PDB file with one MODEL, atoms N, CA, C and O in Angstrom:
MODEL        1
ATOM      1  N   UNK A   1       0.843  -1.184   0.000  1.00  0.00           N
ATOM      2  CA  UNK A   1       0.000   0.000   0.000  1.00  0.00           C
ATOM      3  C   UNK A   1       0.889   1.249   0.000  1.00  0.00           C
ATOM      4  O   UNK A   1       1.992   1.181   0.542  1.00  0.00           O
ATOM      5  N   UNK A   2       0.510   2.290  -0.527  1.00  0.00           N
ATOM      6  CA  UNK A   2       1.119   3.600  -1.078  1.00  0.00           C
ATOM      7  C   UNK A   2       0.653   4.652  -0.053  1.00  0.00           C
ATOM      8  O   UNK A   2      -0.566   4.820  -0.030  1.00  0.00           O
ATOM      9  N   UNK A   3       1.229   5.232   0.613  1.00  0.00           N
ATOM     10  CA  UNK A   3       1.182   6.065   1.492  1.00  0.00           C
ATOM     11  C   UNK A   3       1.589   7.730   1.146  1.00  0.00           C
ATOM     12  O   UNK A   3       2.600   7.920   0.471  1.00  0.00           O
ATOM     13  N   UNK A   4       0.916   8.720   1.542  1.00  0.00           N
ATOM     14  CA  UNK A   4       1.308   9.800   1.147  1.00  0.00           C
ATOM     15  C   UNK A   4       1.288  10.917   2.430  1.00  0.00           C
ATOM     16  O   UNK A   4       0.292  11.139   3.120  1.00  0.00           O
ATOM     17  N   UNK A   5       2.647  11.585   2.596  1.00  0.00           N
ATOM     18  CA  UNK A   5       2.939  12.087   4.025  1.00  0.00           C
ATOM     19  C   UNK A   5       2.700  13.727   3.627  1.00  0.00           C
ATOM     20  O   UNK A   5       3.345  14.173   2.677  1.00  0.00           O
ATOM     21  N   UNK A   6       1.870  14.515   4.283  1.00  0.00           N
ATOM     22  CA  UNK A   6       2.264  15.930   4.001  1.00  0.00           C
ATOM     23  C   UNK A   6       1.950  16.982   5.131  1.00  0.00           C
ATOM     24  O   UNK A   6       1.061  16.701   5.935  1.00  0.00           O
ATOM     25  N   UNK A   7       2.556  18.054   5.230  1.00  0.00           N
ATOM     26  CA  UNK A   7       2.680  18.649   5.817  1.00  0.00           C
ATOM     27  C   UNK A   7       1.600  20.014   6.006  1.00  0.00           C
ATOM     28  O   UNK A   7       2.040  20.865   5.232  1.00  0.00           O
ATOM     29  N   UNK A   8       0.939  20.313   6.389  1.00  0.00           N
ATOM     30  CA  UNK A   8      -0.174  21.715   6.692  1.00  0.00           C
ATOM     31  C   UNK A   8      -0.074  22.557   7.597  1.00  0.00           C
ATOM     32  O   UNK A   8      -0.244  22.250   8.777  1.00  0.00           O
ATOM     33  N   UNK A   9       0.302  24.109   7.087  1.00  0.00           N
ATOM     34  CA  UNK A   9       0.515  25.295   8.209  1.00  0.00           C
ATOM     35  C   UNK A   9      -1.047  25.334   8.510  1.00  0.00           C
ATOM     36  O   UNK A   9      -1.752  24.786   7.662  1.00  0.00           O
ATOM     37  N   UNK A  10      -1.604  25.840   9.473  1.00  0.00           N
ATOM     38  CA  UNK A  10      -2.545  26.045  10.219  1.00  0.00           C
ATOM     39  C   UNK A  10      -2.375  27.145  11.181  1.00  0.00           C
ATOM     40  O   UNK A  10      -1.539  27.032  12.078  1.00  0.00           O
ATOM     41  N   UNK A  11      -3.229  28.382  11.046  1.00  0.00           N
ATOM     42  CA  UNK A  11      -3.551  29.389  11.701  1.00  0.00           C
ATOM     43  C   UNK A  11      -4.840  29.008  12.486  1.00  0.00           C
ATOM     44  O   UNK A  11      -5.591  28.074  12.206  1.00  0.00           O
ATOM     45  N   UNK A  12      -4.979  29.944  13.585  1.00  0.00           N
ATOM     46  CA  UNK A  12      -5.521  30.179  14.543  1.00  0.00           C
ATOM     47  C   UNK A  12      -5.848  28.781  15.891  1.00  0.00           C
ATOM     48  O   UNK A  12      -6.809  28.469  16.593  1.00  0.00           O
ATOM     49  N   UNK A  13      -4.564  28.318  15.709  1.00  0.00           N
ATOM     50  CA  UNK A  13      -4.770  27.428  16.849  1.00  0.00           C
ATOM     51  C   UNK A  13      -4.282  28.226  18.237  1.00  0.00           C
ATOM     52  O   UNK A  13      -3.519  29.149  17.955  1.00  0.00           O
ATOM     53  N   UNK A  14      -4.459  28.131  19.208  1.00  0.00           N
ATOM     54  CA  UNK A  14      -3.800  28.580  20.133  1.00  0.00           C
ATOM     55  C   UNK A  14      -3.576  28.467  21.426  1.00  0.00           C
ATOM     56  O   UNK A  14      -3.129  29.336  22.175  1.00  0.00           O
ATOM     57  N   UNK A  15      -4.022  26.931  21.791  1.00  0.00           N
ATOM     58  CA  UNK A  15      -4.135  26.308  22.990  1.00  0.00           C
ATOM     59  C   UNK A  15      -4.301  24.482  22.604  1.00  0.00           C
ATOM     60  O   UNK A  15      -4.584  24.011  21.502  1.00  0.00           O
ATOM     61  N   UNK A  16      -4.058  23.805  23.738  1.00  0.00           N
ATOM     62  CA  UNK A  16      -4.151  22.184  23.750  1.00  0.00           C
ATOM     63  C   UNK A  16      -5.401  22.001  23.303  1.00  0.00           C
ATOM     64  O   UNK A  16      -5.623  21.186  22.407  1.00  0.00           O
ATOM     65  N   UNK A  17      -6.507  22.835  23.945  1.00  0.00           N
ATOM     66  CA  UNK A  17      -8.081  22.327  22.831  1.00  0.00           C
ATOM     67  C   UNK A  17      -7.697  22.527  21.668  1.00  0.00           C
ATOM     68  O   UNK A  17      -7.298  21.523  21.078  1.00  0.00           O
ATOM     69  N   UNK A  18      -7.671  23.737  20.977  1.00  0.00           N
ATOM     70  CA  UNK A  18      -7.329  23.631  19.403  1.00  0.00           C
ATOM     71  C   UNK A  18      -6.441  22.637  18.848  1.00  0.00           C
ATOM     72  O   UNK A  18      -6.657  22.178  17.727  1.00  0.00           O
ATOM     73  N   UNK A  19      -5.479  22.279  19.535  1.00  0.00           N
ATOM     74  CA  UNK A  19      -4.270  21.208  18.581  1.00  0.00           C
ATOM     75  C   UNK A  19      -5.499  20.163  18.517  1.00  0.00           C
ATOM     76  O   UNK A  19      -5.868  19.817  17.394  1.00  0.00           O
ATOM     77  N   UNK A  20      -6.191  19.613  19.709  1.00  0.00           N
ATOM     78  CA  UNK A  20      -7.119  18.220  20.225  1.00  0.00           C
ATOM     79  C   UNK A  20      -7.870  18.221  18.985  1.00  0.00           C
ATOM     80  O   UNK A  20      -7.754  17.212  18.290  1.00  0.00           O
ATOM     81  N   UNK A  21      -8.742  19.312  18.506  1.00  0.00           N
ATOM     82  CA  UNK A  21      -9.307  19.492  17.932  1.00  0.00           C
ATOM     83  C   UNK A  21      -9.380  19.133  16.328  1.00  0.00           C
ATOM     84  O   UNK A  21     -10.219  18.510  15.677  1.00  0.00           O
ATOM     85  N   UNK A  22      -8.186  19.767  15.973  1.00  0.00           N
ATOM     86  CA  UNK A  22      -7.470  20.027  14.913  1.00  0.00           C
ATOM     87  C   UNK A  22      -7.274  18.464  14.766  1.00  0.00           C
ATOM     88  O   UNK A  22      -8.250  17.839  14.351  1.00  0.00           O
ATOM     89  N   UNK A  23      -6.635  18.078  14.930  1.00  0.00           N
ATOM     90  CA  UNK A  23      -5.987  16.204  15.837  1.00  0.00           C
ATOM     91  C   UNK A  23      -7.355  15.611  15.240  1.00  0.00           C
ATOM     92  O   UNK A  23      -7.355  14.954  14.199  1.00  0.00           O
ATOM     93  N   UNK A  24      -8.493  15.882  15.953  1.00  0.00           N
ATOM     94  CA  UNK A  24      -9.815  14.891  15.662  1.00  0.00           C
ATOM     95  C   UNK A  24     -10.433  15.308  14.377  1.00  0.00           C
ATOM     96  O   UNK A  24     -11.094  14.468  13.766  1.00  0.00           O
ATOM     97  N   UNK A  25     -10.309  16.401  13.938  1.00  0.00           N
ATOM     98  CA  UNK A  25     -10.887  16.904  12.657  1.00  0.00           C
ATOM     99  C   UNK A  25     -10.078  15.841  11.200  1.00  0.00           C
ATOM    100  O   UNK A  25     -10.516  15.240  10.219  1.00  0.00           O
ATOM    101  N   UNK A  26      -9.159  16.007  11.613  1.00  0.00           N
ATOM    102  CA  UNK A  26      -8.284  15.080  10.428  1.00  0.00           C
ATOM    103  C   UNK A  26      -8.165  14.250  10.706  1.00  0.00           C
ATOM    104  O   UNK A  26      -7.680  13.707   9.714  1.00  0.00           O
ATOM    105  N   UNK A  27      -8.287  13.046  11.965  1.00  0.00           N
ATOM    106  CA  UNK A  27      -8.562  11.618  11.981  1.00  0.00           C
ATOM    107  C   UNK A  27      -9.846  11.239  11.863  1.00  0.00           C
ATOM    108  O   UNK A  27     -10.076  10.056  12.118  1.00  0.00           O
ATOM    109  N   UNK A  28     -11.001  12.123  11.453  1.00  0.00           N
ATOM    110  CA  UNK A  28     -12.048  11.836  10.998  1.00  0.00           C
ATOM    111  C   UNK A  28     -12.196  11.449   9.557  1.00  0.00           C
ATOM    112  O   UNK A  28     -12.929  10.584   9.075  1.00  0.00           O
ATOM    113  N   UNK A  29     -11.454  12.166   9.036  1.00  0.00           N
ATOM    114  CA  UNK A  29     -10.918  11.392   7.571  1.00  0.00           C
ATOM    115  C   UNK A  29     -10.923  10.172   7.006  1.00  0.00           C
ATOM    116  O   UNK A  29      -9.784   9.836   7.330  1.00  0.00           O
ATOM    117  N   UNK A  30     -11.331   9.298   6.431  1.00  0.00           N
ATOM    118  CA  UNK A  30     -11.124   8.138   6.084  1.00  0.00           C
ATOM    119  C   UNK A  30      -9.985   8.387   5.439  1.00  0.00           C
ATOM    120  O   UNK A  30      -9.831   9.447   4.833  1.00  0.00           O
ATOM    121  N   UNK A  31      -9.038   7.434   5.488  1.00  0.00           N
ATOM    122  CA  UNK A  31      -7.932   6.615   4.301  1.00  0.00           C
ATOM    123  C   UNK A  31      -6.783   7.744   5.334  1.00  0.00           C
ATOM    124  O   UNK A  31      -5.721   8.004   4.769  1.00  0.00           O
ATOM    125  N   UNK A  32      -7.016   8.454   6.950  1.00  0.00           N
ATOM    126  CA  UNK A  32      -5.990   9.143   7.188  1.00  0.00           C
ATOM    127  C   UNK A  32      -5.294   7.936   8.146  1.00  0.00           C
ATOM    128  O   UNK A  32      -5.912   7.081   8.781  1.00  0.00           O
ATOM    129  N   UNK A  33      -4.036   8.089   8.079  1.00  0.00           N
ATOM    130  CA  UNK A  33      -4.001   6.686   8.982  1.00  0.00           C
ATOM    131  C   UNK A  33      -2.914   7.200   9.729  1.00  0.00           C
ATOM    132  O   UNK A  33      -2.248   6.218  10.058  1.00  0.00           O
ATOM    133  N   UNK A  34      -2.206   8.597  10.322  1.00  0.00           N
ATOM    134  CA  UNK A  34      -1.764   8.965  11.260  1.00  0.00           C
ATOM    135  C   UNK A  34      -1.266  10.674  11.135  1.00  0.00           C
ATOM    136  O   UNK A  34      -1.241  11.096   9.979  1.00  0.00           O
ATOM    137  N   UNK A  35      -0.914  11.566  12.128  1.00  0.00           N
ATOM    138  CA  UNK A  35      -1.342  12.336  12.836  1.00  0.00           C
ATOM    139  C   UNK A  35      -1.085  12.825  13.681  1.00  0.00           C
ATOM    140  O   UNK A  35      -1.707  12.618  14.723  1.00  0.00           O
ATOM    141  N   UNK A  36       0.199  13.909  13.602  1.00  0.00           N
ATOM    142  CA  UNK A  36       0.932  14.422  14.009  1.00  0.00           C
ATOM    143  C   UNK A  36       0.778  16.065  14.055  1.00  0.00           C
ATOM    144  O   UNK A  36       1.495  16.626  13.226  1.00  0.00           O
ATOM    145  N   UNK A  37      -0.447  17.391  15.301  1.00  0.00           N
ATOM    146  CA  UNK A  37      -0.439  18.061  15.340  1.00  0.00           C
ATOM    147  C   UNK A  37       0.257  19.062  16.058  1.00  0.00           C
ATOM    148  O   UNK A  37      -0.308  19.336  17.117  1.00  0.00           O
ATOM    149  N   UNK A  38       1.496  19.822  15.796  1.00  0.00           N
ATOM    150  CA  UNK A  38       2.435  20.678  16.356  1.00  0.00           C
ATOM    151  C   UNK A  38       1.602  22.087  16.656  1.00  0.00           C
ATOM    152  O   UNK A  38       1.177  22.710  15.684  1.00  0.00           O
ATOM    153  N   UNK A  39       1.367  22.590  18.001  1.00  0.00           N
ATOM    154  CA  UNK A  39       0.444  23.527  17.913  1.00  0.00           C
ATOM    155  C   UNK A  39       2.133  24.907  17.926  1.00  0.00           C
ATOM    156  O   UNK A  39       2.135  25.955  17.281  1.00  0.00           O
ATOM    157  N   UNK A  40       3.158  24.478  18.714  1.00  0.00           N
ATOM    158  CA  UNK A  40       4.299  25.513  18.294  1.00  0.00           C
ATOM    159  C   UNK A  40       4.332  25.917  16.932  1.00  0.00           C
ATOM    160  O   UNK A  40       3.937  27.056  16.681  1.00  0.00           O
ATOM    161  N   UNK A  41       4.658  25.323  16.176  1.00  0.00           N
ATOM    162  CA  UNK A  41       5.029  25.319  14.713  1.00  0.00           C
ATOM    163  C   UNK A  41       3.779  25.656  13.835  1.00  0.00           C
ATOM    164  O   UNK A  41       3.994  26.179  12.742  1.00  0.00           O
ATOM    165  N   UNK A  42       2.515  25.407  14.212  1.00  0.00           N
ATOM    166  CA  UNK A  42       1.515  25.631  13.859  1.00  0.00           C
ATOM    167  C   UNK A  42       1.293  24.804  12.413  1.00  0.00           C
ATOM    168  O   UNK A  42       1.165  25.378  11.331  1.00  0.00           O
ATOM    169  N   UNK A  43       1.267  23.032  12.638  1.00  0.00           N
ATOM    170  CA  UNK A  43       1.452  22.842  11.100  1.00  0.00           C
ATOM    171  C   UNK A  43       0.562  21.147  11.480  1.00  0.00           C
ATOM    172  O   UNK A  43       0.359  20.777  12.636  1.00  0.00           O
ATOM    173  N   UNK A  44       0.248  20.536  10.547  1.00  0.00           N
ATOM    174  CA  UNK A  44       0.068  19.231  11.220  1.00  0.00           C
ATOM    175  C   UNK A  44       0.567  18.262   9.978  1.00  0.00           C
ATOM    176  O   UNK A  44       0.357  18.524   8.794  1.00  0.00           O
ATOM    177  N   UNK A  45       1.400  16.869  10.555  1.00  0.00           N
ATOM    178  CA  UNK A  45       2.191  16.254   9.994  1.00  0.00           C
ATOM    179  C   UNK A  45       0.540  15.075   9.353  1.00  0.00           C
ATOM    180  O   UNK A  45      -0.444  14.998  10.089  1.00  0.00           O
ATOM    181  N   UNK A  46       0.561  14.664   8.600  1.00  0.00           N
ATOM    182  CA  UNK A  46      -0.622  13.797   7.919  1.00  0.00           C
ATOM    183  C   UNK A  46       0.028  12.684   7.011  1.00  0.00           C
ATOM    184  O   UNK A  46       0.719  12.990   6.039  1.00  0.00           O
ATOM    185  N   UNK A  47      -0.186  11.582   7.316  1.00  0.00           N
ATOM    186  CA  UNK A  47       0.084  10.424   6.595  1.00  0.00           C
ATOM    187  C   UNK A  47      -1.681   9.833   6.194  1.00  0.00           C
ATOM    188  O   UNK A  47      -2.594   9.532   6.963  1.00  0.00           O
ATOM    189  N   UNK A  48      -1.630   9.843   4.852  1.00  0.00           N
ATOM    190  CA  UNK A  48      -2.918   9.255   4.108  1.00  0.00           C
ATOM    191  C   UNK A  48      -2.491   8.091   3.316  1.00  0.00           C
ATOM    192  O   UNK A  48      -1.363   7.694   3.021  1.00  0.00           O
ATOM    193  N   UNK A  49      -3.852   7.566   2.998  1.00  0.00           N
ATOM    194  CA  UNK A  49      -4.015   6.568   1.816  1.00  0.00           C
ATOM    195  C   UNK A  49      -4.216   7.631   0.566  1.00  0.00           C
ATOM    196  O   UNK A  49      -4.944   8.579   0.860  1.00  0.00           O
ATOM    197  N   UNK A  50      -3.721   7.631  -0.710  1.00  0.00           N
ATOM    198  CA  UNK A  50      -4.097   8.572  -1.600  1.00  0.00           C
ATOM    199  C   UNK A  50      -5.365   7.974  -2.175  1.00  0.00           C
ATOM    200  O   UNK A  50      -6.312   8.533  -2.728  1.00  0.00           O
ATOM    201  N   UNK A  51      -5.224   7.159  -2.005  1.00  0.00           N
ATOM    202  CA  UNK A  51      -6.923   5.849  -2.899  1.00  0.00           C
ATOM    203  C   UNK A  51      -7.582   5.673  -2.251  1.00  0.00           C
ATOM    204  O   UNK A  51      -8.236   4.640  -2.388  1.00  0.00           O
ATOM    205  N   UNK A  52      -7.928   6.790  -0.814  1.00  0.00           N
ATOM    206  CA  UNK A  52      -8.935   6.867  -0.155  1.00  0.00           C
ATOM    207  C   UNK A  52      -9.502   8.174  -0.152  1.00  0.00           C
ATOM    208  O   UNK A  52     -10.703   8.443  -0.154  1.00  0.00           O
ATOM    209  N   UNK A  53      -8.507   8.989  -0.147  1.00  0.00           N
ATOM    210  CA  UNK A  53      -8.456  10.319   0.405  1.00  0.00           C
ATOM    211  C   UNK A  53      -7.476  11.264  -0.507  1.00  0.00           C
ATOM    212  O   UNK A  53      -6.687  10.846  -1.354  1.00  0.00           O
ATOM    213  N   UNK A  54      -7.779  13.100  -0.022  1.00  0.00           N
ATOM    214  CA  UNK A  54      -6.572  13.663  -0.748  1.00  0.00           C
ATOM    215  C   UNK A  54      -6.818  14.993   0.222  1.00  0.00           C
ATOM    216  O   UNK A  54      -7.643  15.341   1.066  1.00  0.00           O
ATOM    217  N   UNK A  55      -5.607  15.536  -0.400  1.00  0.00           N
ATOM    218  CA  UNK A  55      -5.191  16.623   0.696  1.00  0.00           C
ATOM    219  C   UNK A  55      -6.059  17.903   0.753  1.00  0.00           C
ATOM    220  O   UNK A  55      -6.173  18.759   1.630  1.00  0.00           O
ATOM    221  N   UNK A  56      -6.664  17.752  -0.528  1.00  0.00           N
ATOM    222  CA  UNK A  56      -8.127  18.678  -0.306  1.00  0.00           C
ATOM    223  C   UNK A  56      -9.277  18.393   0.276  1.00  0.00           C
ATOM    224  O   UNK A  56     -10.203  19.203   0.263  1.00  0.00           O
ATOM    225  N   UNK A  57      -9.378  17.051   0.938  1.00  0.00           N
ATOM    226  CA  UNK A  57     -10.456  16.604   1.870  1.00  0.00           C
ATOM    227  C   UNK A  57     -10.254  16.788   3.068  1.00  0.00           C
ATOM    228  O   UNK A  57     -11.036  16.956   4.003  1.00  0.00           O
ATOM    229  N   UNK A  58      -8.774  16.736   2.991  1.00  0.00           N
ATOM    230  CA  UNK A  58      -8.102  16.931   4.569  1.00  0.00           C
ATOM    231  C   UNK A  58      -7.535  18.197   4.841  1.00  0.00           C
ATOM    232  O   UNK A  58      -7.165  18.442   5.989  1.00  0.00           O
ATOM    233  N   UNK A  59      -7.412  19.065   3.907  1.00  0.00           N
ATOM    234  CA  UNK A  59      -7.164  20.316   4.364  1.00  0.00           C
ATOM    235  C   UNK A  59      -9.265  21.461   4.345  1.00  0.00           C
ATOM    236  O   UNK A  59      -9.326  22.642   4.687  1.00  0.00           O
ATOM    237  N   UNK A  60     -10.342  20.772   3.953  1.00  0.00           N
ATOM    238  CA  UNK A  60     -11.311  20.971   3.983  1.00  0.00           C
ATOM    239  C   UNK A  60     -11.805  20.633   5.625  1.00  0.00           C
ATOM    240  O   UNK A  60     -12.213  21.567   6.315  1.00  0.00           O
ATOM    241  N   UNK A  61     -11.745  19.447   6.098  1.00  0.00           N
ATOM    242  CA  UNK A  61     -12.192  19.059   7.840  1.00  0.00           C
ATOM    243  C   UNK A  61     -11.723  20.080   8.471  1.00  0.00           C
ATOM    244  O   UNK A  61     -12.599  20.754   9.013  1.00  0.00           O
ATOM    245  N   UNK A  62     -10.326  20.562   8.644  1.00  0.00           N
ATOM    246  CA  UNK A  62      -9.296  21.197   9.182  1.00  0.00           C
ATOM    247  C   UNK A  62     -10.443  22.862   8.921  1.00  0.00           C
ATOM    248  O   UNK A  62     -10.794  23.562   9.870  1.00  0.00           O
ATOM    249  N   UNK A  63     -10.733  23.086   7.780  1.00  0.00           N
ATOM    250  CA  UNK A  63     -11.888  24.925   8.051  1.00  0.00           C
ATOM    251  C   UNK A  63     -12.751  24.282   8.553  1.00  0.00           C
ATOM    252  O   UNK A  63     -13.302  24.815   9.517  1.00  0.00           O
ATOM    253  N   UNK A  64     -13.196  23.004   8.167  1.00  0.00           N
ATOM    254  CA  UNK A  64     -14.397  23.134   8.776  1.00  0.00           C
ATOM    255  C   UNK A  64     -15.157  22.995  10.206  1.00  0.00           C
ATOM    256  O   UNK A  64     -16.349  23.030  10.509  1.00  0.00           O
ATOM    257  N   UNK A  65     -13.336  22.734  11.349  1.00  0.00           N
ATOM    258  CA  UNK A  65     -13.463  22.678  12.216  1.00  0.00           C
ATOM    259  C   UNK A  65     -13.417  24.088  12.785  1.00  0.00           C
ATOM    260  O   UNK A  65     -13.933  24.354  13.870  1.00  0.00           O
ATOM    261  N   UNK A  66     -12.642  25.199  11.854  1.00  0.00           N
ATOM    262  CA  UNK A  66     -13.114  26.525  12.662  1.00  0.00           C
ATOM    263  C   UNK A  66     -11.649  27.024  12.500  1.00  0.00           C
ATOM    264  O   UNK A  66     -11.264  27.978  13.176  1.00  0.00           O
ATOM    265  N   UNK A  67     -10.624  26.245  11.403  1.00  0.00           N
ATOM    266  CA  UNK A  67      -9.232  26.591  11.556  1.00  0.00           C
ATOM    267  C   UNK A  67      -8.549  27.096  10.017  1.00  0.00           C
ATOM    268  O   UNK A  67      -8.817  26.460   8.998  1.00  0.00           O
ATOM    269  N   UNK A  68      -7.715  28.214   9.992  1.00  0.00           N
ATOM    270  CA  UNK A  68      -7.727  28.260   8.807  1.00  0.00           C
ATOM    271  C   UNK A  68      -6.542  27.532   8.033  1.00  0.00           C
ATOM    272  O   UNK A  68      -5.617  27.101   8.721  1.00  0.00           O
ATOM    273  N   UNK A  69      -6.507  27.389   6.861  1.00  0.00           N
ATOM    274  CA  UNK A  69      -5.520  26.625   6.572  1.00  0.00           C
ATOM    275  C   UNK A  69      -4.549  27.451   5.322  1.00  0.00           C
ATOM    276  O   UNK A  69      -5.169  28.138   4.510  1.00  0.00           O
ATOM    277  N   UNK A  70      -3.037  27.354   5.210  1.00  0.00           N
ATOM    278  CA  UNK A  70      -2.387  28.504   4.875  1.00  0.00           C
ATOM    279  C   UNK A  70      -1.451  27.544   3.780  1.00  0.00           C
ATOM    280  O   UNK A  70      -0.814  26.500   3.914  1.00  0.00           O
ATOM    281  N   UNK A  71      -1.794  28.726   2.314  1.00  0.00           N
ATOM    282  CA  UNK A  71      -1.285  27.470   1.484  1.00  0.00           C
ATOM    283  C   UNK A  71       0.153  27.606   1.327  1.00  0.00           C
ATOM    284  O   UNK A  71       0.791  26.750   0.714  1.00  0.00           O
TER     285      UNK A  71
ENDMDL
END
């Protein structure tokens, strides 16, 4: 299986709820299969299935949890 790792800046996090948040918004994802949110750095590390999912589904959960996403 083919795995695809990428990286997302993310504005307006600014506390352990927001990273949590952020964290559950993109493991709601199907085909995301791990999940790595840095609230310092402001970015979140994402390993997907590409033949499930794509980085416009997963950078879509991420606003639609209330966060913006910075291309």
């Amino acid at each position: 299986m083919t795995v695809t790792e990428e990286s997302i800046r993310i504005e307006g996090m600014s506390c352990g709820h927001c990273q949590a948040t952020v964290d559950k918004a993109i493991r709601s994802v199907e085909g995301v299969q791990d999940v790595t949110v840095d609230l310092g750095e402001k970015q979140a590390r994402v390993v997907y299935d590409p033949t499930v999912t794509n980085i416009t589904v997963i950078k879509s959960a991420i606003s639609n949890a209330g966060y913006d996403v910075i291309q």
